[in-house]
XYZ file of C-alpha atoms in Angstrom:
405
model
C -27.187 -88.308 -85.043
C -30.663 -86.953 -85.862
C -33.261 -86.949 -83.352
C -36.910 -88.027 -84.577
C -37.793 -84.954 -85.816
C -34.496 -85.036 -87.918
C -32.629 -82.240 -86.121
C -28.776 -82.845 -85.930
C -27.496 -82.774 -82.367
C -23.774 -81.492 -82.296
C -20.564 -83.269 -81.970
C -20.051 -83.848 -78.181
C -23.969 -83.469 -77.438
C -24.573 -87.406 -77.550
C -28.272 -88.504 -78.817
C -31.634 -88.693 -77.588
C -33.443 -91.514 -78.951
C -37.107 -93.372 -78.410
C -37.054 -97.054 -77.653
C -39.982 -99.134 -78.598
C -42.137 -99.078 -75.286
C -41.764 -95.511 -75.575
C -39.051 -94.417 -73.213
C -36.428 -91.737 -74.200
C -32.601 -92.620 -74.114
C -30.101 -90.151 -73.856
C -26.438 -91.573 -74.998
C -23.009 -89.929 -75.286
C -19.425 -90.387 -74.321
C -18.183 -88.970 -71.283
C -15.022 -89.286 -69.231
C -14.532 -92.003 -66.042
C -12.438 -92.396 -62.776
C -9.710 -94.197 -64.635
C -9.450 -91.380 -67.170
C -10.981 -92.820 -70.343
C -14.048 -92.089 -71.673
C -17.093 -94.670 -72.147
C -20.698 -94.781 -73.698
C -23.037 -93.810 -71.023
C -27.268 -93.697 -70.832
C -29.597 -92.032 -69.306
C -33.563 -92.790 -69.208
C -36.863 -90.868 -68.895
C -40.491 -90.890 -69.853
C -40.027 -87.833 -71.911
C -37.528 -86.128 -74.153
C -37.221 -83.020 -72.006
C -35.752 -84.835 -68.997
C -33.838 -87.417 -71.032
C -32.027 -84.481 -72.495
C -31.608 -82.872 -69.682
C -29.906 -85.725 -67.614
C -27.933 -86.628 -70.628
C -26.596 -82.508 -70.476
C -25.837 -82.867 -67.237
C -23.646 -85.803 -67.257
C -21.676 -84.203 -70.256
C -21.708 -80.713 -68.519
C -19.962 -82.929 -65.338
C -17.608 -84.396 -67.744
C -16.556 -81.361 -69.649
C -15.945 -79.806 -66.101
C -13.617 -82.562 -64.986
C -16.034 -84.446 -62.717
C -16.101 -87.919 -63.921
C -18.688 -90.965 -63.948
C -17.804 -94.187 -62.211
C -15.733 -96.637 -64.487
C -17.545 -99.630 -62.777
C -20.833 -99.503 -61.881
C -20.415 -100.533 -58.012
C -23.117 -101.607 -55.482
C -22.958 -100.150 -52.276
C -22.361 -103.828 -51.278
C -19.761 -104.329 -53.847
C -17.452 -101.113 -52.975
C -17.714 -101.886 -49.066
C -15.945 -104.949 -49.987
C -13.524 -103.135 -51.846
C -13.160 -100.809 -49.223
C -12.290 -102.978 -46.533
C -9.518 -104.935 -48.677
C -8.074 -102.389 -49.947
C -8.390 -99.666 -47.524
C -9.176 -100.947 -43.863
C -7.195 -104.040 -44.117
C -3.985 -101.742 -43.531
C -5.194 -99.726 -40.546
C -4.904 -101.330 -37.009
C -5.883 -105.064 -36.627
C -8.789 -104.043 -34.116
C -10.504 -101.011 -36.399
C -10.338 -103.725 -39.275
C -12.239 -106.223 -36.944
C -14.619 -103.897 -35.916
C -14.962 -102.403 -39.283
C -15.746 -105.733 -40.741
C -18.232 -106.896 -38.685
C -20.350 -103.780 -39.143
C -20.435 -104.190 -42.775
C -21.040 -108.051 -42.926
C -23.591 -107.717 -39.723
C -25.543 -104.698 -40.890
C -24.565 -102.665 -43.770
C -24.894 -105.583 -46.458
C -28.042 -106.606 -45.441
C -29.558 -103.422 -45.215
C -28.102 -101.365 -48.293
C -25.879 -103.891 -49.763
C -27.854 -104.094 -52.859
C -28.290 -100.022 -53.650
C -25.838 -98.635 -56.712
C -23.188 -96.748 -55.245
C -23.238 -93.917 -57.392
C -27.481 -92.835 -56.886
C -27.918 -93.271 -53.128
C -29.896 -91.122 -51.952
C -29.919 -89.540 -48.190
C -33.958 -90.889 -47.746
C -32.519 -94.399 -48.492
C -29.937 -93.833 -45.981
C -32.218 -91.893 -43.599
C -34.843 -94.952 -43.608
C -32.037 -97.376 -43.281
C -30.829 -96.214 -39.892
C -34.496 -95.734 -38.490
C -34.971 -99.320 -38.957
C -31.815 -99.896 -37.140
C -32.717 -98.178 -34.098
C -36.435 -99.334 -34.047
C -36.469 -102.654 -35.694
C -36.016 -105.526 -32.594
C -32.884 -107.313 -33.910
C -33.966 -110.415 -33.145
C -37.158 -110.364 -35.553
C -34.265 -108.454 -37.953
C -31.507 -111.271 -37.989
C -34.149 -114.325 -37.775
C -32.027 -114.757 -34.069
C -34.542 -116.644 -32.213
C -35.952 -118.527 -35.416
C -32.997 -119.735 -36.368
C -33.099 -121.545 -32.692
C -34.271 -125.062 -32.673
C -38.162 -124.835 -32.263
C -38.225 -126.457 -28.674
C -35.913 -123.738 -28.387
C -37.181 -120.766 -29.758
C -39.057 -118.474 -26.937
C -39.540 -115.194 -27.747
C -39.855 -113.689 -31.681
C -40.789 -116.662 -33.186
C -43.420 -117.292 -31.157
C -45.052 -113.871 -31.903
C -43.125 -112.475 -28.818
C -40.945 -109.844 -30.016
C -37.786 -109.477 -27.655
C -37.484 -105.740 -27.655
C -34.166 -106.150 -28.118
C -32.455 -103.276 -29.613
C -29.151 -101.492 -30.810
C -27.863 -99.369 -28.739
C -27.566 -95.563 -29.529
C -23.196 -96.652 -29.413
C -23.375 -99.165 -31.931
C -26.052 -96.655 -34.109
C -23.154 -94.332 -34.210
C -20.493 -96.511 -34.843
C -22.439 -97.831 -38.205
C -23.319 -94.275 -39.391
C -19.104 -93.576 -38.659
C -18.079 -96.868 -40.798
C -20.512 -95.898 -43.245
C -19.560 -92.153 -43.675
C -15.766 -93.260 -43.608
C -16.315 -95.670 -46.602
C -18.582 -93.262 -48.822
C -15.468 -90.208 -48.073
C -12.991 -93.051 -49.668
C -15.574 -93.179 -52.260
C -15.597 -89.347 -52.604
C -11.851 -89.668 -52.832
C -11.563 -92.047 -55.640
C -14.354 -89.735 -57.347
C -16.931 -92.900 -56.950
C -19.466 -90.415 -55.570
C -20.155 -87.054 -56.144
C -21.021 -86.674 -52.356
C -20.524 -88.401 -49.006
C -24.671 -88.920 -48.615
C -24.086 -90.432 -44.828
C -23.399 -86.768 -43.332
C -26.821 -85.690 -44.752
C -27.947 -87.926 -41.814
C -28.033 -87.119 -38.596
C -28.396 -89.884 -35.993
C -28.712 -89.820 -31.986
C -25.031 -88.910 -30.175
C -24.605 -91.507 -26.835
C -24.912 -89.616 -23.463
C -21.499 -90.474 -21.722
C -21.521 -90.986 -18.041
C -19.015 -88.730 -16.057
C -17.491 -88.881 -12.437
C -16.995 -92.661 -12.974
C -13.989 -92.728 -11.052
C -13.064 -93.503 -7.427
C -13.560 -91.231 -5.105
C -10.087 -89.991 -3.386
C -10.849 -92.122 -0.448
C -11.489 -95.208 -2.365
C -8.299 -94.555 -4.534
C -6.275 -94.956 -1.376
C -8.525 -97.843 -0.150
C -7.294 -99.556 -3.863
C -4.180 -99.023 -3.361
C -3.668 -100.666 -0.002
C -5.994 -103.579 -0.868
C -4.182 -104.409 -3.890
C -0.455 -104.620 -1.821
C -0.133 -108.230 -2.001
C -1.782 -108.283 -5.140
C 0.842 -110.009 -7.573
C -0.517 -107.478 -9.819
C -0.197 -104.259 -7.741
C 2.439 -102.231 -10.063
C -0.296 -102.408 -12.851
C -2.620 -100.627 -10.413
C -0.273 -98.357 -9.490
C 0.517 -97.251 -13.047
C -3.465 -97.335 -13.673
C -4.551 -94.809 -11.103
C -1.414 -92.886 -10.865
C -0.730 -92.457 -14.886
C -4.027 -93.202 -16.395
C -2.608 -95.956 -18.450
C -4.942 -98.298 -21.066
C -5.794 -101.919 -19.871
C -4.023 -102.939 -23.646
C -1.214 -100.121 -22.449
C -0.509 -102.057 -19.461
C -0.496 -105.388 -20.739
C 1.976 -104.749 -23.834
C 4.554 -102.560 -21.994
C 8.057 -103.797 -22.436
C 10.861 -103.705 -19.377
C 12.767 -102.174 -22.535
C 10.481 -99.759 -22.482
C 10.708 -98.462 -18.594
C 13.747 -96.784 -17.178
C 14.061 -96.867 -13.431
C 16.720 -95.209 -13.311
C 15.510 -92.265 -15.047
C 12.376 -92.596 -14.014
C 10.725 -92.575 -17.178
C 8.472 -95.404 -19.285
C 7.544 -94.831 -23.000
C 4.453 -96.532 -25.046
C 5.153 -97.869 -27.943
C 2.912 -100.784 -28.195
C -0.652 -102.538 -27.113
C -1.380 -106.086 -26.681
C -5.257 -107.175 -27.418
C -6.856 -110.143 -28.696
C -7.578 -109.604 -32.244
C -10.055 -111.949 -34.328
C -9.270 -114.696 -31.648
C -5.600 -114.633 -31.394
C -3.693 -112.285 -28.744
C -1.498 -109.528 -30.780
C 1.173 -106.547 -29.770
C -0.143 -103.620 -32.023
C 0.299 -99.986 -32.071
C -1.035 -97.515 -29.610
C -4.150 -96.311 -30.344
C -3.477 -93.307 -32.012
C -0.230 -91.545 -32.263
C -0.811 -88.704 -29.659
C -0.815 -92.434 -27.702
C 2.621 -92.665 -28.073
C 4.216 -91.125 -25.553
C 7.029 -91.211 -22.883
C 5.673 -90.124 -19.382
C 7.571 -89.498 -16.453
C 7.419 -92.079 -13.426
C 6.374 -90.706 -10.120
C 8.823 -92.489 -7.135
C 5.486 -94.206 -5.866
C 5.860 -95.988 -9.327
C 9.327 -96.582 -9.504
C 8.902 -98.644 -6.050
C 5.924 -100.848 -7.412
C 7.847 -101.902 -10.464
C 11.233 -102.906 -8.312
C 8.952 -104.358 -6.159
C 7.297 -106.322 -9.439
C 10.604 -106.813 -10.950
C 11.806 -108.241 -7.986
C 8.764 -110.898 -7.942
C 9.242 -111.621 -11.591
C 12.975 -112.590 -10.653
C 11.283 -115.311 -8.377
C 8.575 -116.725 -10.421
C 11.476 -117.002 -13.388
C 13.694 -119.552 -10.963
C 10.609 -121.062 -9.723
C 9.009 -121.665 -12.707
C 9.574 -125.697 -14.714
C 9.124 -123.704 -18.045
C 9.341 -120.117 -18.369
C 8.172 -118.333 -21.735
C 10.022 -115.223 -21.565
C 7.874 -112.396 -23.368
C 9.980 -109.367 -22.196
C 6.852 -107.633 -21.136
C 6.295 -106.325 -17.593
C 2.972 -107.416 -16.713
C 2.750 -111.708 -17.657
C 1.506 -114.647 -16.066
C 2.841 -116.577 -13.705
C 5.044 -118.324 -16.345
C 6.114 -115.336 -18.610
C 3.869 -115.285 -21.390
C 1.704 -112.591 -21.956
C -1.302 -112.037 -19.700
C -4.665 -112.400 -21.625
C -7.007 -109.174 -21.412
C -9.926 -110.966 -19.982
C -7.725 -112.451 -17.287
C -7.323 -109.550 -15.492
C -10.458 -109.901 -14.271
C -9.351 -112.417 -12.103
C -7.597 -109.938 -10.106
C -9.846 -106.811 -10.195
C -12.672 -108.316 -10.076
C -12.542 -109.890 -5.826
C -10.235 -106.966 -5.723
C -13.245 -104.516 -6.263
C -15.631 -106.635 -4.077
C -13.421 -105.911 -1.177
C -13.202 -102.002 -2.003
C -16.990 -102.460 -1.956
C -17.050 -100.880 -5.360
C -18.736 -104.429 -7.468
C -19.975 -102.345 -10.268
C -16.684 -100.495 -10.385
C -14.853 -100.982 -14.232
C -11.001 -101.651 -14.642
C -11.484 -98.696 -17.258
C -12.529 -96.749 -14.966
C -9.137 -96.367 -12.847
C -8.279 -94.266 -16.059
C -11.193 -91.868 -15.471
C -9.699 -91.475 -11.833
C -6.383 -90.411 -12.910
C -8.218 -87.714 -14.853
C -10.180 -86.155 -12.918
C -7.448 -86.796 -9.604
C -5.007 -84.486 -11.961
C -7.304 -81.784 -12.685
C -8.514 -81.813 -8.830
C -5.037 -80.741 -7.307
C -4.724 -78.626 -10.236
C -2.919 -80.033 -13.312
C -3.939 -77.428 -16.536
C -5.694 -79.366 -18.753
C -3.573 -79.613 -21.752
C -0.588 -81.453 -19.382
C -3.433 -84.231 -18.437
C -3.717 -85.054 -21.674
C -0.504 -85.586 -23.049
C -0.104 -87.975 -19.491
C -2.714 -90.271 -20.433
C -2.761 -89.678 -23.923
C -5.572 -88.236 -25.514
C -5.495 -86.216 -28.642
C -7.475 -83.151 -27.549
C -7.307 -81.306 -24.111
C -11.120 -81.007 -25.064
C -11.657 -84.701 -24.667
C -10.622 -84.982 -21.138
C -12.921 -81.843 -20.399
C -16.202 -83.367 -21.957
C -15.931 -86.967 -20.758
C -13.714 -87.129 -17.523
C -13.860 -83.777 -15.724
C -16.204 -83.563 -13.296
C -17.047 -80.688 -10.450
C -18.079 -82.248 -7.045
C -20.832 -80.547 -5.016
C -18.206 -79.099 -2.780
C -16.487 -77.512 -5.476
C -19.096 -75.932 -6.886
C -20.043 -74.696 -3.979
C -17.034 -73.140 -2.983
C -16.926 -71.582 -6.199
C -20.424 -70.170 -5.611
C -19.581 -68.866 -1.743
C -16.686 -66.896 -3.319
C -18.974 -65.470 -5.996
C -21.336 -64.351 -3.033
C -18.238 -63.176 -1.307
C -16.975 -60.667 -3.927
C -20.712 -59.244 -4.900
């Protein structure tokens, strides 16, 4: 095809062509994400960059980089995303996953094309996010009936905001989508690592104190619920650990238990999933302290069994007092007056997990052998976020560093 001036472009080169209202069109046929090729356009005030953005996209095609088949919405390809993608990964990251994209991600960049975001778009997005008050955002309090509403719609505002956690987790869901993206050659790049947002500060030395460990431990004796505080503060097991370990899964003999399996309540219904990641699955050694609390348990199970009208056998360890499995939130039933007389109230179930850790790597365990015991992936993890050094310690280390100079 001729241009205006009646110079013929080459085969392959597409055309450049003036519409009526005086913009330039660029047209050709390049090749797409499902392999064929289709009749793209690109648009500019002048003939210069028209041609230029119509080389481009031929230059990408000749070089094997290829244009979107569909034209997606960021909106659009989440949705995709999550069906096709998420939906097979663990119940909870598809939950979590979910609600960050219908909450947030929609709302606020649902409606951009997926194949021209730009990092500004994205950088402006997540400012909002952590300035914006959510409830002038999300319409929270206006939504409220009016005798009702008390803060935002009233000319209020709330001040309440995201936290720098849940910041971080939308920038992760975001960047994991737009790398699928990158994979199915959607995208050209994964725009969400150009931005940078603010990392949480994680609190360390949340444990118990070695004193207070002990203190647990004889408080919780006639607990019915004692083995699963052993097993937290000696082995540094998960709350969803605890709860979904099998007596299939421990050998007493042997003294041995292996993870296999989690229980949590998933999208309202209580489910036995996978550990959390595979480095979670693991078979750990059981200390004789353990091996008493659990014949002790077992023993007390026995008893609640022949006592029991019904009993709902679920073959896990750790159940209520009629066999079926214990809900999550119904531990705190037990630690919670448990805590209260430790006269640690603010004290976290969690947080008999961070003991374990940093009760290892006080008498000396190397690093690498705490992690495979309570099951993180890197040795590097339970350096940054458990470890801590006491006062003493580092005083000690200090005196012996006078010592030797």
């Amino acid at each position: 095809m001729a241009d205006k001036r009646g110079k013929k472009r080459s085969n392959g080169q597409g055309s450049v062509y003036q519409r009526k209202d005086g913009i330039w069109v660029g047209a050709a046929y390049v090749l797409t994400t499902t392999g064929h090729r289709k009749r793209i356009t690109v648009s500019a005030k002048t003939k210069t960059e028209a041609d230029r953005k119509l080389r481009k996209k031929i230059n990408d095609s000749d070089n094997g980089v290829p244009v979107a088949a569909e034209s997606w919405t960021l909106g659009a390809y989440l949705e995709h995303w999550l069906a096709n993608v998420v939906r097979h990964r663990r119940p909870k990251t598809y939950q979590g996953y979910e609600g960050v994209v219908r909450r947030y991600l929609v709302p606020g960049l649902g409606k951009k094309k997926l194949a021209t975001l730009k990092a500004p778009e994205m950088r402006a997005f997540f400012t909002r996010l952590e300035h914006d008050c959510r409830c002038c955002a999300d319409g929270i309090d206006a939504d409220r009936p009016v005798d009702q509403q008390k803060c935002c719609a009233l000319g209020r505002c709330c001040d309440k905001r995201l936290s720098v956690r849940t910041i971080q987790f939308i920038h992760a869901v975001l960047r994991n989508a737009l790398q699928q993206a990158m994979r199915e050659e959607l995208v050209m790049r994964n725009v969400a690592t150009l931005v940078q947002v603010k990392t949480p500060k994680y609190r360390v030395n949340r444990g118990l104190e070695l004193a207070d460990a002990r203190k647990l431990l004889r408080e919780s004796e006639d607990d019915r619920l004692h083995a699963l505080y052993v097993l937290a503060l000696y082995l540094g097991l998960r709350r969803a650990e605890l709860l979904g370990l099998r007596w299939e899964d421990v050998d007493l003999n042997e003294g041995a238990l292996e993870l296999v399996q989690t229980l949590q309540r998933v999208g309202g219904e209580l489910m036995v999933v996978p550990t959390k990641t595979a480095g979670s699955t693991r078979t750990i050694p059981l200390p004789s302290v353990c091996i008493r609390a659990l014949r002790a348990h077992q023993d007390r199970q026995i008893r609640e069994r022949e006592s029991a009208e019904v009993w709902k056998d679920s073959g896990l360890v750790f159940t209520n007092t009629i066999g079926r499995p214990l809900e999550p939130g119904n531990l705190r039933r037990s630690w919670h007056p448990l805590r209260d007389r430790i006269g640690l109230p603010e004290t976290r179930f969690h947080d008999l997990r961070h003991s374990c850790v940093s009760l290892l790597l006080d008498v000396g365990v190397p690093p690498h052998i705490v992690a495979r015991i309570v099951g993180h992936s890197d040795s590097r993890i339970t350096m940054s976020i458990y470890a801590h050094a006491s006062l003493d310690e580092q005083r000690e280390a200090l005196d012996r560093l006078e010592d030797h100079l």
